[in-house]
Amino acid sequence: MGLAEQILHAGSSASVGDVVANFAQQRSTGAQSNSNGNPSTPNILSVEDVAKSMALIASHIHDGEKWSATDFAKGICSHCPNISWEDIVYRLPYANLNVQSEAGAIFIVETFLVATAGQNRPFPYSFMYEIWPDPHAQTAFLRCALRAQSIAEHLVDKHMPTLVLDPLDSLYQVYHSEFLRIVASPWNSLSLVLVLSHLLDSKASEDAKILLEYGVSQEPLLVTLALARLKVQHPRLHALLQHNIARFLKREFVNSSLFFELFRICEKKMMLAFFCNLQRKDSAYARQILGALIDLGILNEILLLPKHEDIMMLDFIVELAVLASRRGFISFESWFPGLLAELGGDILHASLEILHSKLQLESARQRGEDSG
């Protein structure tokens, strides 16, 4: 019986350190008897031994059980002081790790922290973002770990964060407290959203979808900004990105102003493209989009400084101009001749293209109504 099985057989009430000591003694005795009198220094515990033991305990822990991470870590360290705990953590997905509760995820993190205490070694959280043999086990661990507040600070992505603090930035000065909170969230991670996008195409697709929805409920700004920065192509994620942008426009999420400021800084062209698509789908969005552009201070840039590259959004720009004229921001009668002078004959081709697209859309809608 291996170490993992002995620990599980002893139960959570037993001293893990004692079980480890007994196992080490058995292995040491066995190694000496097999050496035929030749002195040797046996490798008492391997990385695989410890990883399998950690995985088995973490997978069988339920909330409220008292498996001691301290007892386990000290028991291992007393017999293998030089073992690599980073290697152990990275072996966990291949050691049948399948946690079912927050306590299991907490046990993994706390064991590492106790074993490396005083060594200034961060928990190797990036093991969560690699491709695991079992996608269901991966989504289960992510779900439990991301819900466990006591270990959140150890799961913050320092390598690929979605948002980085810049104390000199004016936004940081305005949204100081909110910045401090969101950058310390485990959801401030491009890697996390990226691995969930991969898991959407795995056998754990539904689990990944639920986890993404949970992320949106907890940190809508971070998840939506990550989707934009990653330029997601997955149909589900693209739809989620557009849906979230619409919800920010409607101010259904908190920090809408901060979100659009960050969206403008990171992906301004993408932001305008989504605004255009939303307005084409539902003209009611025009009022909210106009408000967002005014708040961002870029309405005049779009209306008064049109670019040839934006000509395929001409219908969107004209709709904004009409609404802005009604609100007294511009004079449409003066603005439109200026637009014609600036873009010239290019407008005719773009107008025909836009008109053709609108006719196709209307035709498709009518066919849908007729068939319904």
mmCIF file of C-alpha atoms in Angstrom:
data_model
loop_
_atom_site.group_PDB
_atom_site.id
_atom_site.type_symbol
_atom_site.label_atom_id
_atom_site.label_comp_id
_atom_site.label_asym_id
_atom_site.label_seq_id
_atom_site.Cartn_x
_atom_site.Cartn_y
_atom_site.Cartn_z
ATOM 1 C CA MET A 1 0.000 0.000 0.000
ATOM 2 C CA GLY A 2 1.448 3.351 -1.061
ATOM 3 C CA LEU A 3 1.744 6.480 1.013
ATOM 4 C CA ALA A 4 -1.444 7.998 -0.391
ATOM 5 C CA GLU A 5 -3.493 4.921 0.431
ATOM 6 C CA GLN A 6 -1.992 4.677 3.953
ATOM 7 C CA ILE A 7 -2.842 8.305 4.690
ATOM 8 C CA LEU A 8 -6.402 7.889 3.462
ATOM 9 C CA HIS A 9 -6.790 4.613 5.368
ATOM 10 C CA ALA A 10 -5.605 6.273 8.611
ATOM 11 C CA GLY A 11 -8.231 8.995 8.235
ATOM 12 C CA SER A 12 -8.264 12.702 8.997
ATOM 13 C CA SER A 13 -8.098 12.129 12.763
ATOM 14 C CA ALA A 14 -4.689 10.439 12.525
ATOM 15 C CA SER A 15 -1.405 12.318 12.419
ATOM 16 C CA VAL A 16 -0.308 12.557 8.795
ATOM 17 C CA GLY A 17 3.203 13.093 10.061
ATOM 18 C CA ASP A 18 3.123 9.734 11.846
ATOM 19 C CA VAL A 19 1.818 7.980 8.740
ATOM 20 C CA VAL A 20 4.575 9.560 6.655
ATOM 21 C CA ALA A 21 7.171 8.515 9.248
ATOM 22 C CA ASN A 22 5.910 4.902 9.244
ATOM 23 C CA PHE A 23 5.898 4.814 5.450
ATOM 24 C CA ALA A 24 9.398 6.259 5.309
ATOM 25 C CA GLN A 25 10.580 3.643 7.809
ATOM 26 C CA GLN A 26 9.025 0.831 5.775
ATOM 27 C CA ARG A 27 10.614 2.062 2.565
ATOM 28 C CA SER A 28 13.967 2.600 4.261
ATOM 29 C CA THR A 29 13.893 -0.910 5.746
ATOM 30 C CA GLY A 30 12.921 -2.376 2.396
ATOM 31 C CA ALA A 31 15.721 -0.543 0.645
ATOM 32 C CA GLN A 32 18.288 -1.778 3.154
ATOM 33 C CA SER A 33 17.133 -5.410 2.854
ATOM 34 C CA ASN A 34 17.352 -5.198 -0.915
ATOM 35 C CA SER A 35 20.843 -3.729 -0.858
ATOM 36 C CA ASN A 36 22.423 -7.081 0.247
ATOM 37 C CA GLY A 37 24.543 -5.364 2.835
ATOM 38 C CA ASN A 38 25.752 -2.610 0.529
ATOM 39 C CA PRO A 39 25.226 0.769 2.156
ATOM 40 C CA SER A 40 22.899 3.095 0.251
ATOM 41 C CA THR A 41 20.889 6.252 0.783
ATOM 42 C CA PRO A 42 17.405 5.455 -0.486
ATOM 43 C CA ASN A 43 15.151 8.110 -1.974
ATOM 44 C CA ILE A 44 12.478 7.799 0.708
ATOM 45 C CA LEU A 45 9.735 9.779 -1.079
ATOM 46 C CA SER A 46 9.448 10.831 -4.710
ATOM 47 C CA VAL A 47 7.647 13.813 -6.205
ATOM 48 C CA GLU A 48 5.041 11.353 -7.526
ATOM 49 C CA ASP A 49 4.527 9.862 -4.030
ATOM 50 C CA VAL A 50 3.830 13.251 -2.492
ATOM 51 C CA ALA A 51 1.734 14.542 -5.413
ATOM 52 C CA LYS A 52 -0.453 11.441 -5.332
ATOM 53 C CA SER A 53 -0.880 11.774 -1.561
ATOM 54 C CA MET A 54 -1.809 15.451 -1.781
ATOM 55 C CA ALA A 55 -4.207 14.760 -4.637
ATOM 56 C CA LEU A 56 -5.897 11.887 -2.804
ATOM 57 C CA ILE A 57 -6.394 13.882 0.387
ATOM 58 C CA ALA A 58 -7.587 16.997 -1.458
ATOM 59 C CA SER A 59 -9.995 14.937 -3.558
ATOM 60 C CA HIS A 60 -11.564 13.297 -0.494
ATOM 61 C CA ILE A 61 -11.764 16.360 1.748
ATOM 62 C CA HIS A 62 -15.200 17.752 2.362
ATOM 63 C CA ASP A 63 -15.902 21.141 3.899
ATOM 64 C CA GLY A 64 -15.646 20.815 7.666
ATOM 65 C CA GLU A 65 -13.112 17.974 7.678
ATOM 66 C CA LYS A 66 -9.849 18.546 9.540
ATOM 67 C CA TRP A 67 -7.065 17.264 7.344
ATOM 68 C CA SER A 68 -4.029 19.194 8.521
ATOM 69 C CA ALA A 69 -1.991 20.826 5.757
ATOM 70 C CA THR A 70 0.597 21.784 8.381
ATOM 71 C CA ASP A 71 0.920 18.204 9.642
ATOM 72 C CA PHE A 72 1.233 16.846 6.105
ATOM 73 C CA ALA A 73 3.784 19.434 4.932
ATOM 74 C CA LYS A 74 5.990 19.072 8.007
ATOM 75 C CA GLY A 75 5.817 15.286 7.831
ATOM 76 C CA ILE A 76 7.051 15.313 4.229
ATOM 77 C CA CYS A 77 9.704 17.975 4.850
ATOM 78 C CA SER A 78 11.145 16.093 7.817
ATOM 79 C CA HIS A 79 12.045 13.161 5.542
ATOM 80 C CA CYS A 80 12.590 15.025 2.247
ATOM 81 C CA PRO A 81 13.788 18.534 3.075
ATOM 82 C CA ASN A 82 15.038 19.196 -0.457
ATOM 83 C CA ILE A 83 12.039 17.954 -2.410
ATOM 84 C CA SER A 84 10.663 20.450 -4.960
ATOM 85 C CA TRP A 85 7.192 21.563 -3.956
ATOM 86 C CA GLU A 86 6.734 23.381 -7.247
ATOM 87 C CA ASP A 87 7.294 20.072 -9.062
ATOM 88 C CA ILE A 88 4.798 18.418 -6.734
ATOM 89 C CA VAL A 89 2.096 20.977 -7.516
ATOM 90 C CA TYR A 90 2.663 20.683 -11.266
ATOM 91 C CA ARG A 91 2.298 16.886 -10.975
ATOM 92 C CA LEU A 92 -1.102 17.129 -9.288
ATOM 93 C CA PRO A 93 -3.223 17.085 -12.490
ATOM 94 C CA TYR A 94 -1.529 13.787 -13.415
ATOM 95 C CA ALA A 95 -2.059 12.318 -9.945
ATOM 96 C CA ASN A 96 -5.841 12.021 -10.216
ATOM 97 C CA LEU A 97 -6.555 15.319 -8.463
ATOM 98 C CA ASN A 98 -10.318 15.878 -8.445
ATOM 99 C CA VAL A 99 -11.382 18.215 -5.646
ATOM 100 C CA GLN A 100 -15.056 18.439 -4.735
ATOM 101 C CA SER A 101 -14.976 21.249 -2.197
ATOM 102 C CA GLU A 102 -13.237 24.498 -1.347
ATOM 103 C CA ALA A 103 -11.473 22.646 1.475
ATOM 104 C CA GLY A 104 -9.654 20.490 -1.082
ATOM 105 C CA ALA A 105 -8.296 23.512 -2.966
ATOM 106 C CA ILE A 106 -7.359 25.204 0.297
ATOM 107 C CA PHE A 107 -5.455 22.076 1.411
ATOM 108 C CA ILE A 108 -3.320 22.183 -1.760
ATOM 109 C CA VAL A 109 -2.398 25.844 -1.371
ATOM 110 C CA GLU A 110 -1.850 25.740 2.388
ATOM 111 C CA THR A 111 0.363 22.647 2.166
ATOM 112 C CA PHE A 112 2.645 24.443 -0.286
ATOM 113 C CA LEU A 113 2.746 27.596 1.851
ATOM 114 C CA VAL A 114 3.633 25.681 5.016
ATOM 115 C CA ALA A 115 6.298 23.590 3.252
ATOM 116 C CA THR A 116 7.968 26.689 1.783
ATOM 117 C CA ALA A 117 7.462 29.038 4.734
ATOM 118 C CA GLY A 118 10.166 31.695 5.007
ATOM 119 C CA GLN A 119 11.499 31.013 1.504
ATOM 120 C CA ASN A 120 9.572 33.775 -0.310
ATOM 121 C CA ARG A 121 8.259 31.339 -2.928
ATOM 122 C CA PRO A 122 4.818 32.138 -4.385
ATOM 123 C CA PHE A 123 2.282 29.398 -4.929
ATOM 124 C CA PRO A 124 2.635 28.136 -8.543
ATOM 125 C CA TYR A 125 -0.922 29.049 -9.520
ATOM 126 C CA SER A 126 -0.158 28.730 -13.246
ATOM 127 C CA PHE A 127 -0.576 24.946 -12.963
ATOM 128 C CA MET A 128 -4.314 25.722 -13.023
ATOM 129 C CA TYR A 129 -4.029 27.172 -16.526
ATOM 130 C CA GLU A 130 -2.238 24.304 -18.227
ATOM 131 C CA ILE A 131 -4.086 21.613 -20.170
ATOM 132 C CA TRP A 132 -5.066 18.857 -17.719
ATOM 133 C CA PRO A 133 -5.685 15.235 -18.698
ATOM 134 C CA ASP A 134 -9.168 15.483 -17.179
ATOM 135 C CA PRO A 135 -11.019 18.718 -18.098
ATOM 136 C CA HIS A 136 -13.789 17.968 -15.581
ATOM 137 C CA ALA A 137 -11.188 17.784 -12.795
ATOM 138 C CA GLN A 138 -9.666 21.060 -13.998
ATOM 139 C CA THR A 139 -12.941 22.964 -13.988
ATOM 140 C CA ALA A 140 -13.764 21.450 -10.578
ATOM 141 C CA PHE A 141 -10.482 22.704 -9.109
ATOM 142 C CA LEU A 142 -10.905 26.156 -10.685
ATOM 143 C CA ARG A 143 -14.445 26.388 -9.336
ATOM 144 C CA CYS A 144 -13.422 25.455 -5.786
ATOM 145 C CA ALA A 145 -10.239 27.543 -5.765
ATOM 146 C CA LEU A 146 -11.890 30.689 -7.144
ATOM 147 C CA ARG A 147 -14.643 30.504 -4.524
ATOM 148 C CA ALA A 148 -12.220 30.082 -1.600
ATOM 149 C CA GLN A 149 -11.616 33.597 -0.277
ATOM 150 C CA SER A 150 -8.914 32.494 2.164
ATOM 151 C CA ILE A 151 -6.504 31.611 -0.661
ATOM 152 C CA ALA A 152 -7.510 34.294 -3.206
ATOM 153 C CA GLU A 153 -4.364 36.385 -2.705
ATOM 154 C CA HIS A 154 -2.190 33.392 -3.636
ATOM 155 C CA LEU A 155 -4.005 32.874 -6.964
ATOM 156 C CA VAL A 156 -3.511 36.399 -8.341
ATOM 157 C CA ASP A 157 -1.953 36.202 -11.809
ATOM 158 C CA LYS A 158 1.331 38.153 -11.845
ATOM 159 C CA HIS A 159 2.387 36.928 -15.298
ATOM 160 C CA MET A 160 -0.637 37.696 -17.508
ATOM 161 C CA PRO A 161 -2.962 40.063 -15.624
ATOM 162 C CA THR A 162 -5.805 41.694 -17.502
ATOM 163 C CA LEU A 163 -5.277 44.977 -15.698
ATOM 164 C CA VAL A 164 -2.040 46.424 -14.276
ATOM 165 C CA LEU A 165 -1.827 49.267 -11.793
ATOM 166 C CA ASP A 166 -0.250 52.526 -12.911
ATOM 167 C CA PRO A 167 -0.166 54.909 -9.925
ATOM 168 C CA LEU A 168 0.662 57.812 -12.243
ATOM 169 C CA ASP A 169 -2.421 57.283 -14.397
ATOM 170 C CA SER A 170 -5.265 59.719 -13.855
ATOM 171 C CA LEU A 171 -7.766 56.850 -13.826
ATOM 172 C CA TYR A 172 -5.894 55.334 -10.884
ATOM 173 C CA GLN A 173 -6.266 58.588 -9.005
ATOM 174 C CA VAL A 174 -10.012 58.736 -9.658
ATOM 175 C CA TYR A 175 -10.785 55.039 -9.075
ATOM 176 C CA HIS A 176 -8.069 54.320 -6.522
ATOM 177 C CA SER A 177 -9.979 52.020 -4.162
ATOM 178 C CA GLU A 178 -11.676 50.085 -6.958
ATOM 179 C CA PHE A 179 -8.362 49.563 -8.769
ATOM 180 C CA LEU A 180 -6.785 48.161 -5.619
ATOM 181 C CA ARG A 181 -9.645 45.693 -5.259
ATOM 182 C CA ILE A 182 -9.882 44.410 -8.811
ATOM 183 C CA VAL A 183 -6.146 43.956 -9.417
ATOM 184 C CA ALA A 184 -6.053 41.729 -6.329
ATOM 185 C CA SER A 185 -8.765 39.437 -7.704
ATOM 186 C CA PRO A 186 -7.893 35.983 -9.105
ATOM 187 C CA TRP A 187 -10.165 36.934 -12.023
ATOM 188 C CA ASN A 188 -7.626 39.587 -13.052
ATOM 189 C CA SER A 189 -6.070 37.024 -15.382
ATOM 190 C CA LEU A 190 -5.904 36.634 -19.138
ATOM 191 C CA SER A 191 -4.646 33.084 -18.568
ATOM 192 C CA LEU A 192 -7.760 32.148 -16.616
ATOM 193 C CA VAL A 193 -10.175 33.385 -19.281
ATOM 194 C CA LEU A 194 -8.014 31.809 -21.991
ATOM 195 C CA VAL A 195 -8.050 28.358 -20.378
ATOM 196 C CA LEU A 196 -11.815 28.609 -19.879
ATOM 197 C CA SER A 197 -12.172 29.405 -23.574
ATOM 198 C CA HIS A 198 -10.239 26.205 -24.378
ATOM 199 C CA LEU A 199 -12.376 24.230 -21.935
ATOM 200 C CA LEU A 200 -15.503 25.352 -23.792
ATOM 201 C CA ASP A 201 -14.412 22.958 -26.551
ATOM 202 C CA SER A 202 -13.757 20.072 -24.154
ATOM 203 C CA LYS A 203 -15.920 17.444 -22.493
ATOM 204 C CA ALA A 204 -16.288 19.914 -19.616
ATOM 205 C CA SER A 205 -17.874 22.561 -21.848
ATOM 206 C CA GLU A 206 -20.934 23.072 -19.654
ATOM 207 C CA ASP A 207 -18.805 23.318 -16.488
ATOM 208 C CA ALA A 208 -16.600 25.947 -18.161
ATOM 209 C CA LYS A 209 -19.669 27.917 -19.261
ATOM 210 C CA ILE A 210 -21.056 27.938 -15.721
ATOM 211 C CA LEU A 211 -17.685 29.029 -14.340
ATOM 212 C CA LEU A 212 -17.480 31.896 -16.839
ATOM 213 C CA GLU A 213 -20.967 33.000 -15.834
ATOM 214 C CA TYR A 214 -19.860 32.915 -12.205
ATOM 215 C CA GLY A 215 -16.852 35.066 -13.132
ATOM 216 C CA VAL A 216 -19.138 37.600 -14.815
ATOM 217 C CA SER A 217 -21.331 37.714 -11.706
ATOM 218 C CA GLN A 218 -18.277 38.367 -9.516
ATOM 219 C CA GLU A 219 -16.031 40.516 -11.719
ATOM 220 C CA PRO A 220 -17.871 41.604 -14.885
ATOM 221 C CA LEU A 221 -15.335 44.331 -15.675
ATOM 222 C CA LEU A 222 -12.341 41.987 -15.545
ATOM 223 C CA VAL A 223 -13.922 39.119 -17.473
ATOM 224 C CA THR A 224 -15.327 41.381 -20.195
ATOM 225 C CA LEU A 225 -12.071 43.302 -20.572
ATOM 226 C CA ALA A 226 -10.144 40.017 -20.789
ATOM 227 C CA LEU A 227 -12.468 38.757 -23.537
ATOM 228 C CA ALA A 228 -11.850 41.980 -25.456
ATOM 229 C CA ARG A 229 -8.072 41.927 -25.003
ATOM 230 C CA LEU A 230 -7.872 38.278 -26.062
ATOM 231 C CA LYS A 231 -9.935 39.105 -29.191
ATOM 232 C CA VAL A 232 -11.915 35.918 -28.664
ATOM 233 C CA GLN A 233 -13.208 34.128 -31.758
ATOM 234 C CA HIS A 234 -15.219 31.404 -30.028
ATOM 235 C CA PRO A 235 -18.907 32.024 -30.880
ATOM 236 C CA ARG A 236 -20.044 31.648 -27.271
ATOM 237 C CA LEU A 237 -17.407 34.054 -25.992
ATOM 238 C CA HIS A 238 -18.000 36.591 -28.748
ATOM 239 C CA ALA A 239 -21.710 36.554 -27.902
ATOM 240 C CA LEU A 240 -20.888 36.879 -24.188
ATOM 241 C CA LEU A 241 -18.613 39.848 -24.893
ATOM 242 C CA GLN A 242 -21.302 41.671 -26.872
ATOM 243 C CA HIS A 243 -23.949 40.841 -24.256
ATOM 244 C CA ASN A 244 -21.752 42.198 -21.456
ATOM 245 C CA ILE A 245 -20.952 45.399 -23.377
ATOM 246 C CA ALA A 246 -24.690 45.935 -23.819
ATOM 247 C CA ARG A 247 -25.215 45.434 -20.088
ATOM 248 C CA PHE A 248 -22.487 47.968 -19.292
ATOM 249 C CA LEU A 249 -24.187 50.429 -21.651
ATOM 250 C CA LYS A 250 -27.455 49.876 -19.782
ATOM 251 C CA ARG A 251 -25.534 50.301 -16.508
ATOM 252 C CA GLU A 252 -26.666 46.904 -15.289
ATOM 253 C CA PHE A 253 -23.108 46.370 -14.029
ATOM 254 C CA VAL A 254 -21.337 48.623 -11.548
ATOM 255 C CA ASN A 255 -18.338 50.697 -12.680
ATOM 256 C CA SER A 256 -19.660 51.195 -16.211
ATOM 257 C CA SER A 257 -17.718 54.437 -16.590
ATOM 258 C CA LEU A 258 -14.460 52.789 -15.520
ATOM 259 C CA PHE A 259 -15.090 49.852 -17.858
ATOM 260 C CA PHE A 260 -15.524 52.055 -20.931
ATOM 261 C CA GLU A 261 -12.492 54.145 -20.002
ATOM 262 C CA LEU A 262 -10.393 50.965 -19.867
ATOM 263 C CA PHE A 263 -12.040 49.548 -22.999
ATOM 264 C CA ARG A 264 -11.187 52.753 -24.861
ATOM 265 C CA ILE A 265 -7.576 52.599 -23.732
ATOM 266 C CA CYS A 266 -7.104 48.908 -24.538
ATOM 267 C CA GLU A 267 -9.281 48.327 -27.609
ATOM 268 C CA LYS A 268 -10.786 51.554 -28.919
ATOM 269 C CA LYS A 269 -11.462 50.278 -32.469
ATOM 270 C CA MET A 270 -13.103 47.140 -31.111
ATOM 271 C CA MET A 271 -15.249 49.207 -28.762
ATOM 272 C CA LEU A 272 -16.547 51.356 -31.646
ATOM 273 C CA ALA A 273 -17.185 48.249 -33.764
ATOM 274 C CA PHE A 274 -19.296 46.713 -30.991
ATOM 275 C CA PHE A 275 -21.160 49.992 -30.525
ATOM 276 C CA CYS A 276 -21.892 50.012 -34.257
ATOM 277 C CA ASN A 277 -23.150 46.410 -34.244
ATOM 278 C CA LEU A 278 -25.355 47.005 -31.221
ATOM 279 C CA GLN A 279 -26.892 50.118 -32.776
ATOM 280 C CA ARG A 280 -27.578 48.266 -36.021
ATOM 281 C CA LYS A 281 -29.335 45.497 -34.121
ATOM 282 C CA ASP A 282 -31.362 47.873 -31.984
ATOM 283 C CA SER A 283 -31.496 51.619 -32.620
ATOM 284 C CA ALA A 284 -32.493 52.124 -28.969
ATOM 285 C CA TYR A 285 -28.818 51.690 -28.067
ATOM 286 C CA ALA A 286 -27.942 54.942 -29.878
ATOM 287 C CA ARG A 287 -28.887 57.078 -26.866
ATOM 288 C CA GLN A 288 -26.770 55.016 -24.473
ATOM 289 C CA ILE A 289 -23.830 54.891 -26.888
ATOM 290 C CA LEU A 290 -23.976 58.654 -27.346
ATOM 291 C CA GLY A 291 -23.869 59.086 -23.570
ATOM 292 C CA ALA A 292 -20.866 56.774 -23.276
ATOM 293 C CA LEU A 293 -18.960 58.607 -26.032
ATOM 294 C CA ILE A 294 -19.684 61.975 -24.416
ATOM 295 C CA ASP A 295 -18.454 60.668 -21.045
ATOM 296 C CA LEU A 296 -15.297 59.364 -22.737
ATOM 297 C CA GLY A 297 -14.736 62.709 -24.451
ATOM 298 C CA ILE A 298 -14.424 61.192 -27.923
ATOM 299 C CA LEU A 299 -17.742 62.134 -29.546
ATOM 300 C CA ASN A 300 -16.232 65.063 -31.456
ATOM 301 C CA GLU A 301 -13.332 62.889 -32.585
ATOM 302 C CA ILE A 302 -15.770 60.442 -34.192
ATOM 303 C CA LEU A 303 -18.151 62.998 -35.689
ATOM 304 C CA LEU A 304 -15.857 65.891 -36.573
ATOM 305 C CA LEU A 305 -12.743 63.944 -37.548
ATOM 306 C CA PRO A 306 -14.074 61.078 -39.680
ATOM 307 C CA LYS A 307 -11.533 58.618 -41.053
ATOM 308 C CA HIS A 308 -11.700 56.713 -44.312
ATOM 309 C CA GLU A 309 -11.218 53.475 -42.323
ATOM 310 C CA ASP A 310 -14.472 54.190 -40.474
ATOM 311 C CA ILE A 311 -16.523 54.666 -43.610
ATOM 312 C CA MET A 312 -18.220 51.261 -43.297
ATOM 313 C CA MET A 313 -19.717 52.566 -40.052
ATOM 314 C CA LEU A 314 -21.227 55.515 -41.884
ATOM 315 C CA ASP A 315 -24.810 54.617 -40.950
ATOM 316 C CA PHE A 316 -23.806 54.390 -37.301
ATOM 317 C CA ILE A 317 -21.973 57.738 -37.446
ATOM 318 C CA VAL A 318 -24.938 59.442 -39.135
ATOM 319 C CA GLU A 319 -27.327 58.053 -36.494
ATOM 320 C CA LEU A 320 -25.073 59.455 -33.781
ATOM 321 C CA ALA A 321 -24.888 62.796 -35.556
ATOM 322 C CA VAL A 322 -28.677 63.034 -35.811
ATOM 323 C CA LEU A 323 -29.080 62.272 -32.111
ATOM 324 C CA ALA A 324 -26.228 64.613 -31.153
ATOM 325 C CA SER A 325 -27.849 67.366 -33.219
ATOM 326 C CA ARG A 326 -31.131 66.892 -31.380
ATOM 327 C CA ARG A 327 -29.256 67.236 -28.095
ATOM 328 C CA GLY A 328 -27.554 70.445 -29.278
ATOM 329 C CA PHE A 329 -24.019 69.075 -29.486
ATOM 330 C CA ILE A 330 -23.660 69.724 -33.224
ATOM 331 C CA SER A 331 -25.650 71.222 -36.113
ATOM 332 C CA PHE A 332 -26.500 68.412 -38.500
ATOM 333 C CA GLU A 333 -27.138 70.873 -41.347
ATOM 334 C CA SER A 334 -23.552 72.091 -41.047
ATOM 335 C CA TRP A 335 -22.039 68.730 -40.171
ATOM 336 C CA PHE A 336 -23.277 66.642 -43.107
ATOM 337 C CA PRO A 337 -21.883 68.870 -45.902
ATOM 338 C CA GLY A 338 -18.563 68.808 -44.079
ATOM 339 C CA LEU A 339 -18.688 65.004 -44.021
ATOM 340 C CA LEU A 340 -19.341 64.928 -47.762
ATOM 341 C CA ALA A 341 -16.424 67.269 -48.389
ATOM 342 C CA GLU A 342 -14.093 65.186 -46.200
ATOM 343 C CA LEU A 343 -14.906 61.720 -47.507
ATOM 344 C CA GLY A 344 -15.978 62.606 -51.021
ATOM 345 C CA GLY A 345 -17.006 59.911 -53.460
ATOM 346 C CA ASP A 346 -16.080 57.114 -51.061
ATOM 347 C CA ILE A 347 -19.395 57.713 -49.328
ATOM 348 C CA LEU A 348 -21.409 56.530 -52.327
ATOM 349 C CA HIS A 349 -19.814 53.081 -52.415
ATOM 350 C CA ALA A 350 -20.048 52.698 -48.635
ATOM 351 C CA SER A 351 -23.688 53.823 -48.649
ATOM 352 C CA LEU A 352 -24.570 51.219 -51.256
ATOM 353 C CA GLU A 353 -22.785 48.512 -49.269
ATOM 354 C CA ILE A 354 -24.579 49.509 -46.079
ATOM 355 C CA LEU A 355 -27.916 49.715 -47.864
ATOM 356 C CA HIS A 356 -27.377 46.247 -49.354
ATOM 357 C CA SER A 357 -26.577 44.841 -45.897
ATOM 358 C CA LYS A 358 -29.676 46.445 -44.397
ATOM 359 C CA LEU A 359 -31.856 45.051 -47.192
ATOM 360 C CA GLN A 360 -30.444 41.561 -46.612
ATOM 361 C CA LEU A 361 -31.078 41.871 -42.874
ATOM 362 C CA GLU A 362 -34.635 43.075 -43.407
ATOM 363 C CA SER A 363 -35.279 40.293 -45.917
ATOM 364 C CA ALA A 364 -34.009 37.721 -43.427
ATOM 365 C CA ARG A 365 -36.252 39.169 -40.726
ATOM 366 C CA GLN A 366 -39.297 39.012 -42.967
ATOM 367 C CA ARG A 367 -38.577 35.411 -43.934
ATOM 368 C CA GLY A 368 -38.300 34.582 -40.258
ATOM 369 C CA GLU A 369 -41.616 36.285 -39.549
ATOM 370 C CA ASP A 370 -43.279 34.570 -42.525
ATOM 371 C CA SER A 371 -42.007 31.134 -41.477
ATOM 372 C CA GLY A 372 -43.069 31.775 -37.905
#
